[in-house]
Short mmCIF file of C-alpha atoms in Angstrom, two decimals:
data_model
loop_
_atom_site.label_atom_id
_atom_site.label_comp_id
_atom_site.label_asym_id
_atom_site.label_seq_id
_atom_site.Cartn_x
_atom_site.Cartn_y
_atom_site.Cartn_z
CA MET A 625 -39.45 -39.35 21.99
CA ALA A 626 -39.87 -39.77 18.22
CA GLY A 627 -40.54 -36.11 17.79
CA ASP A 628 -37.42 -35.00 19.66
CA PRO A 629 -35.10 -33.24 17.19
CA PHE A 630 -32.09 -34.26 19.27
CA LEU A 631 -32.86 -37.96 18.70
CA SER A 632 -33.88 -37.59 15.06
CA ASP A 633 -31.77 -39.05 12.27
CA PRO A 634 -29.42 -36.35 10.96
CA SER A 635 -29.40 -37.85 7.48
CA LYS A 636 -33.16 -37.64 7.26
CA LYS A 637 -33.03 -34.11 8.65
CA ARG A 638 -30.62 -33.06 5.93
CA LYS A 639 -32.77 -34.53 3.21
CA ARG A 640 -35.80 -32.78 4.58
CA LEU A 641 -33.98 -29.47 4.74
CA ASN A 642 -32.71 -29.91 1.18
CA ARG A 643 -36.19 -30.71 0.02
CA LEU A 644 -37.57 -27.63 1.70
CA THR A 645 -34.94 -25.37 0.26
CA SER A 646 -35.49 -26.79 -3.18
CA THR A 647 -39.23 -26.22 -3.04
CA SER A 648 -38.70 -22.72 -1.73
CA LYS A 649 -36.37 -21.99 -4.58
CA LYS A 650 -38.90 -23.28 -7.06
CA SER A 651 -41.63 -21.15 -5.61
CA ARG A 652 -39.58 -18.04 -5.94
CA SER A 653 -38.59 -16.25 -9.08
CA SER A 654 -36.27 -18.01 -11.45
CA THR A 655 -33.62 -15.31 -11.22
CA PRO A 656 -30.74 -16.56 -9.06
CA THR A 657 -29.82 -14.56 -5.95
CA PRO A 658 -26.12 -14.05 -5.25
CA ALA A 659 -24.60 -15.15 -1.91
CA PRO A 660 -23.59 -11.66 -0.63
CA ARG A 661 -27.25 -10.65 -0.62
CA ARG A 662 -27.85 -12.95 2.40
CA VAL A 663 -26.48 -10.34 4.78
CA ALA A 664 -28.68 -7.67 3.29
CA ALA A 665 -31.67 -9.98 3.42
CA ALA A 666 -31.01 -10.72 7.07
CA ALA A 667 -30.81 -7.00 7.76
CA ASP A 668 -34.12 -6.48 5.97
CA ASN A 669 -35.72 -9.25 7.98
CA ASP A 670 -34.42 -7.63 11.21
CA ASP A 671 -35.91 -4.33 10.16
CA ASP A 672 -39.23 -6.02 9.48
CA ILE A 673 -39.22 -7.72 12.87
CA SER A 674 -38.24 -4.57 14.82
CA SER A 675 -41.10 -2.66 13.20
CA GLY A 676 -43.68 -5.31 14.00
CA SER A 677 -45.37 -3.64 17.01
CA ASP A 678 -45.62 -0.20 18.56
CA SER A 679 -44.45 -1.32 22.00
CA GLU A 680 -41.27 -2.73 20.55
CA ASP A 681 -40.71 0.55 18.70
CA ASP A 682 -40.97 2.43 21.99
CA ARG A 683 -38.49 0.16 23.71
CA ALA A 684 -36.11 0.36 20.77
CA SER A 685 -36.28 4.17 20.74
CA GLN A 686 -35.52 4.26 24.47
CA ASP A 687 -32.53 1.96 24.11
CA ASP A 688 -31.05 3.62 21.03
CA GLY A 689 -29.46 6.51 23.01
CA PRO A 690 -27.31 4.55 25.48
CA ARG A 691 -26.34 1.99 22.89
CA ASP A 692 -25.12 4.67 20.56
CA GLU A 693 -23.13 6.26 23.40
CA ASP A 694 -21.58 2.93 24.31
CA LEU A 695 -20.61 2.29 20.75
CA SER A 696 -19.14 5.76 20.40
CA SER A 697 -17.10 5.36 23.64
CA ASP A 698 -15.79 2.01 22.45
CA GLU A 699 -14.82 3.51 19.15
CA GLU A 700 -13.19 6.49 20.91
CA PHE A 701 -10.94 4.38 23.20
CA GLY A 702 -10.62 1.40 20.92
CA ASP A 703 -7.08 2.24 19.82
CA GLU A 704 -5.67 3.32 23.24
CA SER A 705 -2.84 1.30 24.76
CA VAL A 706 -2.65 -0.14 28.28
CA ASN A 707 -0.59 2.80 29.58
CA ASP A 708 -2.99 5.31 28.05
CA LYS A 709 -5.89 3.55 29.71
CA ARG A 710 -4.16 3.64 33.10
CA ARG A 711 -3.41 7.33 32.65
CA ARG A 712 -7.00 8.06 31.69
CA LEU A 713 -8.39 6.14 34.69
CA ALA A 714 -5.96 7.90 37.05
CA LYS A 715 -7.07 11.31 35.80
CA GLN A 716 -10.68 10.28 36.20
CA TYR A 717 -9.97 9.09 39.76
CA LEU A 718 -8.36 12.43 40.63
CA GLU A 719 -11.30 14.33 39.17
CA ASN A 720 -13.72 12.27 41.27
CA LEU A 721 -11.66 12.96 44.40
CA LYS A 722 -11.58 16.64 43.57
CA GLN A 723 -15.36 16.80 43.10
CA ASN A 724 -15.94 15.01 46.42
CA GLU A 725 -13.59 17.32 48.29
CA GLU A 726 -15.10 20.41 46.68
CA GLU A 727 -18.51 19.35 47.93
CA LEU A 728 -17.16 18.90 51.46
CA HIS A 729 -14.92 21.97 51.51
CA GLU A 730 -16.47 24.66 49.40
CA GLU A 731 -14.55 27.40 51.18
CA PHE A 732 -11.17 26.17 49.84
CA ASP A 733 -9.95 27.16 46.44
CA ALA A 734 -8.90 24.73 43.74
CA GLN A 735 -5.18 25.17 44.39
CA ASP A 736 -5.50 24.13 48.01
CA LEU A 737 -7.57 21.13 47.02
CA ASP A 738 -5.06 20.00 44.40
CA ASP A 739 -1.89 20.53 46.43
CA ASP A 740 -3.06 19.69 49.91
CA ILE A 741 -6.00 17.30 50.00
CA LEU A 742 -5.43 15.17 46.93
CA ALA A 743 -1.68 14.88 47.33
CA ARG A 744 -1.99 14.09 51.01
CA ARG A 745 -4.56 11.37 50.48
CA LEU A 746 -2.67 9.69 47.66
CA GLN A 747 0.69 9.83 49.42
CA LYS A 748 -0.78 8.53 52.65
CA ASP A 749 -2.51 5.59 50.95
CA ILE A 750 0.62 4.51 49.13
CA ALA A 751 3.22 5.28 51.79
CA GLU A 752 1.38 3.69 54.71
CA THR A 753 0.93 0.44 52.84
CA LYS A 754 4.60 0.33 51.86
CA GLY A 755 5.92 1.80 55.13
CA PHE A 756 7.82 4.74 53.66
CA VAL A 757 8.51 8.22 55.02
CA TYR A 758 5.89 10.50 53.49
CA LYS A 759 5.48 13.38 55.97
CA PHE A 760 8.19 15.98 55.52
CA TYR A 761 7.86 18.31 58.49
CA GLY A 762 11.51 19.32 58.90
CA ASP A 763 11.38 22.47 56.78
CA LYS A 764 8.14 23.58 58.41
CA ILE A 765 9.52 23.13 61.92
CA THR A 766 12.92 24.73 61.24
CA GLY A 767 11.44 28.21 60.98
CA GLN A 768 9.77 27.84 64.38
CA LEU A 769 13.02 26.99 66.20
CA ASP A 770 14.50 30.49 66.17
CA PRO A 771 16.58 31.06 69.33
CA ASP A 772 15.47 34.69 69.44
CA TYR A 773 11.81 33.62 69.61
CA PRO A 774 11.65 30.55 71.88
CA LEU A 775 8.70 28.19 71.85
CA ASP A 776 5.87 28.47 74.32
CA VAL A 777 6.78 25.67 76.74
CA ILE A 778 4.12 24.43 79.17
CA THR A 779 5.43 22.69 82.30
CA THR A 780 3.24 20.55 84.56
CA ARG A 781 4.67 19.40 87.89
CA ILE A 782 3.77 15.79 88.80
CA ALA A 783 3.68 14.76 92.44
CA SER A 784 5.15 11.32 91.77
CA LYS A 785 8.47 9.85 92.80
CA ASN A 786 10.78 9.76 89.77
CA LEU A 787 8.76 9.27 86.60
CA THR A 788 9.73 6.38 84.32
CA GLY A 789 7.43 6.34 81.27
CA MET A 790 4.41 7.67 79.41
CA THR A 791 2.17 6.86 76.47
CA ILE A 792 -0.39 8.78 74.40
CA HIS A 793 -3.73 7.83 72.93
CA TYR A 794 -5.23 11.18 72.03
CA PRO A 795 -6.87 12.91 73.84
CA TYR A 796 -5.41 11.06 76.84
CA LEU A 797 -1.89 10.66 78.18
CA TYR A 798 -0.74 8.18 80.83
CA THR A 799 2.34 8.41 83.08
CA VAL A 800 3.97 5.91 85.44
CA SER A 801 6.58 6.31 88.15
CA LYS A 802 8.84 4.46 90.55
CA ASP A 803 6.30 4.75 93.37
CA MET A 804 3.96 2.44 91.35
CA GLN A 805 1.52 5.19 90.40
CA ILE A 806 -0.44 5.41 87.13
CA ILE A 807 -1.97 8.77 86.22
CA LYS A 808 -4.38 9.52 83.39
CA TRP A 809 -4.31 13.01 81.86
CA ASP A 810 -6.50 14.93 79.43
CA ILE A 811 -4.31 16.74 76.87
CA SER A 812 -7.04 17.98 74.52
CA LYS A 813 -6.99 21.48 76.02
CA GLU A 814 -4.47 24.12 75.02
CA LYS A 815 -3.53 24.81 78.62
CA LYS A 816 -1.88 22.41 81.05
CA PRO A 817 -2.92 18.75 81.00
CA GLU A 818 -5.79 17.97 83.35
CA ARG A 819 -5.44 15.10 85.76
CA ILE A 820 -8.42 12.73 85.48
CA LYS A 821 -7.72 9.53 87.39
CA SER A 822 -4.90 7.69 89.14
CA THR A 823 -4.13 4.41 90.87
CA LYS A 824 -1.21 3.39 93.06
CA GLY A 825 0.34 0.06 94.00
CA GLY A 826 2.56 -1.03 96.83
CA ALA A 827 3.97 -3.90 98.86
CA ALA A 828 0.45 -5.03 99.78
CA TYR A 829 0.03 -6.35 96.22
CA PHE A 830 2.86 -8.87 96.47
CA ASP A 831 0.53 -11.84 95.97
CA VAL A 832 -1.63 -12.11 92.85
CA ASP A 833 -5.33 -12.49 93.62
CA SER A 834 -6.64 -14.73 90.84
CA GLU A 835 -10.22 -14.61 92.10
CA ASN A 836 -10.62 -10.85 92.37
CA LEU A 837 -8.58 -9.37 89.52
CA ASP A 838 -9.55 -5.79 90.38
CA SER A 839 -7.49 -5.95 93.55
CA ASN A 840 -4.15 -6.58 91.79
CA HIS A 841 -1.42 -4.04 91.16
CA HIS A 842 2.37 -3.67 90.91
CA TRP A 843 4.40 -4.12 94.07
CA GLN A 844 7.67 -2.76 92.59
CA GLN A 845 8.46 0.19 90.36
CA ILE A 846 6.71 0.46 86.98
CA ASN A 847 9.19 0.81 84.13
CA CYS A 848 7.00 1.28 81.05
CA ILE A 849 3.45 1.82 79.80
CA ALA A 850 1.69 1.54 76.42
CA ALA A 851 -1.88 2.24 75.25
CA SER A 852 -3.55 -0.07 72.75
CA PRO A 853 -4.30 1.43 69.31
CA ASP A 854 -8.06 1.11 69.86
CA GLY A 855 -7.83 2.91 73.21
CA LYS A 856 -9.54 0.15 75.23
CA TYR A 857 -6.54 -1.06 77.20
CA VAL A 858 -3.44 0.24 78.91
CA VAL A 859 -0.55 -2.14 79.60
CA THR A 860 2.20 -1.62 82.17
CA GLY A 861 5.41 -3.53 82.86
CA GLY A 862 7.44 -3.37 86.04
CA SER A 863 10.47 -4.63 87.94
CA ASP A 864 8.18 -7.10 89.74
CA SER A 865 8.14 -9.32 86.61
CA ARG A 866 4.53 -8.47 85.88
CA LEU A 867 2.73 -7.29 82.78
CA ILE A 868 -0.66 -5.90 83.82
CA ILE A 869 -3.53 -5.07 81.46
CA TRP A 870 -5.79 -2.23 82.61
CA SER A 871 -9.06 -0.80 81.33
CA SER A 872 -8.29 2.66 79.98
CA ASP A 873 -11.52 4.19 81.30
CA GLU A 874 -11.43 3.20 84.96
CA LEU A 875 -7.80 2.03 85.31
CA LYS A 876 -8.99 -1.30 86.70
CA CYS A 877 -6.83 -4.40 86.51
CA LEU A 878 -8.15 -6.90 83.97
CA LYS A 879 -5.33 -9.43 83.76
CA VAL A 880 -1.91 -10.10 85.30
CA LEU A 881 0.62 -11.78 83.00
CA GLU A 882 3.72 -12.87 84.91
CA THR A 883 7.18 -12.96 83.35
CA ARG A 884 10.42 -14.39 84.68
CA ALA A 885 12.25 -11.07 84.79
CA ALA A 886 11.65 -7.32 84.87
CA VAL A 887 9.85 -5.76 81.92
CA ASN A 888 11.96 -2.84 80.64
CA SER A 889 10.01 -1.65 77.61
CA ILE A 890 6.81 -2.46 75.71
CA ALA A 891 5.42 -1.36 72.34
CA PHE A 892 2.17 -2.00 70.49
CA ARG A 893 2.03 -2.82 66.83
CA ARG A 894 0.03 -0.05 65.11
CA ASN A 895 -3.62 -0.87 64.38
CA SER A 896 -3.31 -4.24 66.10
CA ASP A 897 -3.61 -5.85 69.53
CA GLN A 898 -0.13 -7.39 69.25
CA LEU A 899 2.26 -6.29 72.00
CA PHE A 900 6.05 -6.66 72.15
CA ALA A 901 7.69 -6.75 75.59
CA ALA A 902 11.46 -6.42 76.17
CA CYS A 903 12.51 -8.20 79.35
CA ALA A 904 15.63 -8.31 81.48
CA ASP A 905 16.06 -12.09 80.94
CA LEU A 906 17.34 -11.43 77.38
CA ARG A 907 13.99 -12.37 75.82
CA ILE A 908 11.29 -10.61 73.85
CA ARG A 909 7.76 -11.78 74.50
CA THR A 910 4.80 -11.19 72.18
CA TYR A 911 1.21 -11.02 73.42
CA SER A 912 -2.31 -10.79 72.07
CA ILE A 913 -3.94 -8.27 74.39
CA ASN A 914 -7.53 -8.91 73.26
CA GLN A 915 -7.09 -12.58 74.18
CA PHE A 916 -4.95 -11.88 77.28
CA THR A 917 -2.44 -14.52 76.17
CA GLN A 918 1.25 -14.86 75.34
CA LEU A 919 2.06 -15.84 71.75
CA GLU A 920 5.79 -16.59 71.52
CA ILE A 921 9.25 -15.82 72.88
CA LEU A 922 12.17 -14.46 70.83
CA TYR A 923 15.81 -15.17 71.69
CA GLY A 924 18.98 -13.51 70.45
CA HIS A 925 20.27 -10.73 72.72
CA GLN A 926 23.22 -11.36 75.02
CA ASP A 927 22.45 -8.69 77.60
CA ASN A 928 19.59 -6.79 79.19
CA ILE A 929 17.12 -5.59 76.51
CA ALA A 930 16.72 -1.92 77.30
CA ASP A 931 14.25 -0.65 74.68
CA ILE A 932 11.95 -1.81 71.87
CA SER A 933 10.01 -0.09 69.07
CA ALA A 934 7.43 -1.18 66.47
CA LEU A 935 5.24 0.24 63.70
CA ALA A 936 2.51 -1.18 61.47
CA ARG A 937 4.10 -4.35 60.12
CA GLU A 938 4.66 -7.51 62.11
CA THR A 939 8.22 -6.49 62.92
CA CYS A 940 10.03 -4.78 65.79
CA VAL A 941 13.52 -3.54 66.64
CA SER A 942 15.23 -3.85 70.03
CA VAL A 943 18.55 -2.86 71.58
CA GLY A 944 20.55 -5.01 73.98
CA SER A 945 22.43 -2.37 75.99
CA ARG A 946 25.92 -3.77 76.68
CA ASP A 947 25.89 -6.36 73.89
CA LYS A 948 26.02 -3.26 71.63
CA THR A 949 23.59 -4.65 69.06
CA ALA A 950 20.26 -3.68 67.59
CA MET A 951 18.10 -6.55 66.33
CA PHE A 952 15.32 -6.26 63.77
CA TRP A 953 12.81 -9.07 64.29
CA LYS A 954 10.63 -10.44 61.46
CA ILE A 955 7.93 -12.24 63.39
CA ALA A 956 6.08 -13.85 60.48
CA GLU A 957 9.29 -15.11 58.85
CA GLU A 958 10.76 -16.21 62.20
CA SER A 959 14.07 -14.49 61.45
CA ARG A 960 16.08 -11.49 62.58
CA LEU A 961 18.73 -9.05 61.38
CA THR A 962 21.57 -8.09 63.71
CA PHE A 963 23.17 -4.63 63.55
CA ARG A 964 26.39 -4.27 65.53
CA GLY A 965 27.40 -0.97 67.09
CA GLY A 966 30.34 -0.61 69.45
CA ASP A 967 31.85 2.57 68.04
CA SER A 968 35.55 2.59 68.94
CA ILE A 969 38.71 4.47 67.99
CA GLU A 970 39.79 1.58 65.75
CA LYS A 971 36.54 1.71 63.78
CA LYS A 972 36.81 5.46 63.56
CA ARG A 973 40.27 5.22 62.00
CA LYS A 974 39.05 2.67 59.46
CA LYS A 975 36.22 4.98 58.41
CA LYS A 976 38.47 8.04 58.20
CA LYS A 977 38.44 9.72 54.81
CA PRO A 978 41.67 10.58 52.93
CA GLU A 979 41.02 14.31 53.37
CA GLU A 980 40.84 13.89 57.15
CA GLU A 981 44.06 11.87 57.18
CA GLU A 982 45.90 14.66 55.37
CA LYS A 983 44.68 17.31 57.82
CA GLY A 984 45.42 15.17 60.88
CA THR A 985 43.20 17.25 63.14
CA ASP A 986 40.53 14.63 63.77
CA ASP A 987 42.67 12.71 66.29
CA ASP A 988 42.77 15.70 68.62
CA ALA A 989 38.97 15.68 69.08
CA PRO A 990 37.71 13.88 72.22
CA PHE A 991 36.50 10.36 71.54
CA HIS A 992 34.64 7.94 73.79
CA ASN A 993 34.07 4.28 73.07
CA GLU A 994 30.51 3.06 72.84
CA GLY A 995 29.70 0.83 75.77
CA SER A 996 25.93 0.45 75.62
CA ILE A 997 23.06 1.10 73.18
CA ASP A 998 20.17 2.12 75.38
CA VAL A 999 17.31 3.54 73.31
CA VAL A 1000 15.79 2.95 69.86
CA SER A 1001 12.91 4.28 67.76
CA MET A 1002 11.64 3.28 64.31
CA ILE A 1003 11.34 5.98 61.64
CA ASP A 1004 9.60 3.83 59.04
CA GLU A 1005 9.53 0.12 58.24
CA SER A 1006 13.14 0.09 57.05
CA HIS A 1007 14.93 2.83 59.07
CA PHE A 1008 15.48 3.42 62.79
CA VAL A 1009 17.64 5.52 65.11
CA THR A 1010 19.51 4.56 68.28
CA GLY A 1011 21.11 6.38 71.19
CA SER A 1012 24.13 5.26 73.23
CA ASP A 1013 25.89 5.95 76.52
CA ASN A 1014 28.76 7.78 74.80
CA GLY A 1015 26.44 10.37 73.27
CA ASN A 1016 26.19 8.74 69.83
CA VAL A 1017 23.01 9.11 67.78
CA ALA A 1018 23.06 6.65 64.87
CA LEU A 1019 20.82 6.18 61.82
CA TRP A 1020 20.36 2.62 60.56
CA SER A 1021 18.83 1.01 57.47
CA LEU A 1022 17.85 -2.59 56.75
CA ALA A 1023 19.92 -2.39 53.57
CA LYS A 1024 23.21 -2.03 55.47
CA LYS A 1025 24.60 -3.72 58.57
CA LYS A 1026 26.59 -0.66 59.63
CA ALA A 1027 25.17 2.71 60.63
CA LEU A 1028 24.42 5.03 57.72
CA SER A 1029 25.33 8.11 59.75
CA THR A 1030 26.52 8.73 63.30
CA GLU A 1031 26.54 11.96 65.29
CA ARG A 1032 29.13 11.69 68.08
CA LEU A 1033 28.70 13.69 71.27
CA ALA A 1034 25.23 14.68 70.12
CA HIS A 1035 24.46 16.42 73.43
CA GLY A 1036 27.98 17.55 74.24
CA LEU A 1037 30.19 16.90 77.25
CA GLN A 1038 29.40 17.13 80.93
CA PRO A 1039 30.99 19.92 82.98
CA LYS A 1040 34.55 19.29 84.10
CA PHE A 1041 35.13 18.32 87.73
CA LYS A 1042 36.74 20.81 90.04
CA PRO A 1043 40.01 19.69 91.66
CA SER A 1044 38.38 19.67 95.08
CA GLU A 1045 35.57 17.41 93.76
CA ALA A 1046 37.88 14.94 92.02
CA SER A 1047 40.68 14.64 94.59
CA SER A 1048 41.31 14.92 98.31
CA GLU A 1049 44.88 16.08 97.81
CA THR A 1050 45.79 19.36 99.42
CA SER A 1051 48.30 20.15 96.71
CA GLN A 1052 46.64 21.95 93.85
CA GLU A 1053 49.05 20.55 91.26
CA ILE A 1054 48.46 16.93 92.30
CA ALA A 1055 44.71 17.48 92.45
CA LEU A 1056 44.68 18.89 88.92
CA GLN A 1057 46.43 15.76 87.64
CA GLN A 1058 43.70 13.58 89.13
CA VAL A 1059 40.82 15.39 87.44
CA PRO A 1060 39.27 12.92 84.96
CA GLN A 1061 38.34 13.73 81.39
CA GLN A 1062 34.96 15.18 80.63
CA LEU A 1063 32.30 12.54 80.08
CA PRO A 1064 29.62 12.75 77.39
CA TYR A 1065 25.93 13.19 78.08
CA TRP A 1066 24.14 9.88 77.59
CA ILE A 1067 21.25 9.62 75.19
CA THR A 1068 18.53 8.68 77.67
CA ALA A 1069 15.54 9.02 75.31
CA ILE A 1070 14.91 9.15 71.58
CA TYR A 1071 11.71 9.34 69.56
CA ALA A 1072 11.13 9.43 65.81
CA VAL A 1073 7.75 10.77 64.71
CA PRO A 1074 6.45 7.84 62.62
CA TYR A 1075 6.80 8.18 58.85
CA THR A 1076 8.27 11.69 59.08
CA ASP A 1077 11.72 13.16 58.51
CA ILE A 1078 12.23 14.40 62.10
CA PHE A 1079 13.21 12.78 65.39
CA ILE A 1080 13.98 14.07 68.89
CA SER A 1081 16.69 13.08 71.36
CA GLY A 1082 17.04 13.84 75.04
CA SER A 1083 19.62 13.59 77.81
CA PHE A 1084 20.14 15.11 81.27
CA GLY A 1085 21.88 18.29 80.11
CA GLY A 1086 18.79 20.52 80.28
CA SER A 1087 17.65 20.39 76.65
CA VAL A 1088 16.21 18.22 73.88
CA LYS A 1089 17.46 18.36 70.32
CA ILE A 1090 15.44 18.07 67.13
CA TRP A 1091 16.99 16.43 64.07
CA GLN A 1092 16.00 16.30 60.41
CA LEU A 1093 16.74 13.47 57.98
CA GLY A 1094 18.51 14.35 54.75
CA GLU A 1095 17.49 13.46 51.24
CA GLY A 1096 17.56 9.75 50.61
CA LEU A 1097 17.36 9.06 54.38
CA ARG A 1098 21.12 8.50 54.55
CA SER A 1099 22.09 11.34 56.90
CA PHE A 1100 20.63 13.77 59.43
CA LYS A 1101 21.35 17.18 60.89
CA GLN A 1102 20.30 19.20 63.91
CA ILE A 1103 17.67 21.83 63.17
CA GLY A 1104 16.92 23.12 66.66
CA GLU A 1105 17.10 22.76 70.41
CA VAL A 1106 14.63 23.39 73.24
CA HIS A 1107 16.26 24.56 76.48
CA ASN A 1108 15.31 24.93 80.15
CA LEU A 1109 14.29 21.30 80.58
CA ASN A 1110 15.97 20.55 83.88
CA GLY A 1111 16.12 16.89 84.78
CA CYS A 1112 16.71 13.57 83.08
CA VAL A 1113 14.61 13.04 79.96
CA VAL A 1114 13.18 9.55 80.44
CA LYS A 1115 10.59 9.55 77.64
CA LEU A 1116 9.67 11.48 74.50
CA GLU A 1117 6.36 11.32 72.65
CA ALA A 1118 4.58 13.35 69.98
CA VAL A 1119 1.06 13.37 68.57
CA GLU A 1120 -0.53 15.01 65.54
CA VAL A 1121 -3.71 16.65 66.81
CA PRO A 1122 -6.66 15.48 64.67
CA GLY A 1123 -8.36 18.22 62.68
CA ILE A 1124 -5.63 20.77 63.46
CA LYS A 1125 -2.34 20.95 61.62
CA THR A 1126 -0.19 20.89 64.74
CA LEU A 1127 2.39 18.53 66.22
CA LYS A 1128 2.36 18.39 70.00
CA VAL A 1129 5.58 17.16 71.63
CA PHE A 1130 5.68 15.88 75.22
CA VAL A 1131 8.86 15.52 77.30
CA LEU A 1132 8.84 13.54 80.54
CA LEU A 1133 11.44 14.73 83.06
CA SER A 1134 12.63 12.95 86.19
CA LYS A 1135 15.11 13.64 88.95
CA GLU A 1136 17.03 10.45 88.17
CA HIS A 1137 17.45 7.78 85.49
CA LYS A 1138 14.56 5.33 85.33
CA PHE A 1139 16.76 2.24 85.84
CA GLY A 1140 19.08 3.54 88.59
CA ARG A 1141 20.71 6.43 90.43
CA TRP A 1142 23.97 6.61 88.51
CA LEU A 1143 23.56 10.27 87.58
CA GLY A 1144 23.54 11.55 91.13
CA LYS A 1145 21.69 14.75 91.93
CA ILE A 1146 20.87 16.64 88.74
CA PRO A 1147 21.01 20.42 89.27
CA GLY A 1148 17.49 21.82 89.13
CA GLY A 1149 16.03 18.40 88.30
CA ARG A 1150 12.28 17.94 88.72
CA ASN A 1151 9.50 15.49 88.01
CA ALA A 1152 7.44 17.20 85.35
CA LEU A 1153 5.62 16.85 82.04
CA VAL A 1154 6.70 19.46 79.49
CA SER A 1155 4.91 20.14 76.20
CA PHE A 1156 5.37 22.44 73.21
CA THR A 1157 3.61 22.68 69.85
CA PHE A 1158 4.69 23.08 66.22
CA ASP A 1159 2.42 24.34 63.46
CA LEU A 1160 2.38 22.19 60.37
#
């Protein structure tokens, strides 16, 4: 303990050091050494130590190169600012991406790599995290919608009674119908889809067998279907107040989740097992499909919830049919935004511009009040489109409670009734007076390709229309129309084929509306799956 320098007396230590320094000074030459020479002496001592052994010389010679390079790099970027450093690192990141892509794709030239691969990867990384539109396909598709050169439309007849819904998880497509049938299709081939497997329910499945889950099915019509993002499960909802989870491979029942009312529409959150179900009891139910459990119930609509849509974030948007509202639900924040529709002649006059008032010709155009908002689809995390029973297609944004843009009579008017069809009067003049006004074509289906500037709408007039969003996502215009689609369009879907720059669009046609028989007999209507492809 006595020899421990930590416990030694500092005063004695100072005296001893002073004594040593004094003796050392006496032993040296009498010429005084100036203070600045201490640095030089220390450098000389370092040189003497570094040259003490050959092995240390070898190690020093090996380390001199990298150390010199590090010092030179520090000196080179020593004066750069924060913005210059960010710019330099970004350029270095792009060069690394370019080198990696050149190794993988040696057949492409540098221009293709710069414009296509790098830009696509950077835009996708940023836009998907923020939920913005980043795929601009409208201009590419416009040139392929020439009326003189129609698209190659592939029609597949389906022997089911009045189809109601479909979903896609490439390379498979699933359809459901009013006769409680689920069909699995292979759509990877260029020709017609190939039927792989099917299962059918009926009145025999009225009771739920909790012991043998494989023997359960729907006993009333199936209204909707959705495939999980991982492709393991397929979920169906029906008018029998059941939500059934199926294995996608064998179409076997795995779990029956009962609800209090009919399930009208379901949608999966992208890259998640979270499912949103819109029910006829004015409620939205959320589920965790991997756990086969219900999470929570959302309240707010005042009428039957007809449709629901969701993307990557924990949000969804739904429409309440005759309550004429669209509600954007923020699940994590436990809040919602309400967007009120109800387009009427009074609202139209309030929105009328001064130029239109001077002309006075706008009042002569046919106008129909909006009675129900039936379909909805999300474009990105802050924009969505809706379709109504008066033919309105409306574009909405979270930044504004009113529609940004509305296209009235998007699919035109239905044919006018003949006097003999509208009246039983024998007098032609009286019968003509009883002919009602032409009614608009409802918007029975709408689908926005996620994170792109295009969306598709359908009705029962024999065609689907393709729309393109304008700059700033504040307006839209029609860029084309696909004809000879006889029947009621009950569902629209599209998929980007992996590895091939193509967009495959699928249209599901039925002989009647999926929720009723209000449309009567549609001329030439059929139950079919129609597909056409766009090159991107």
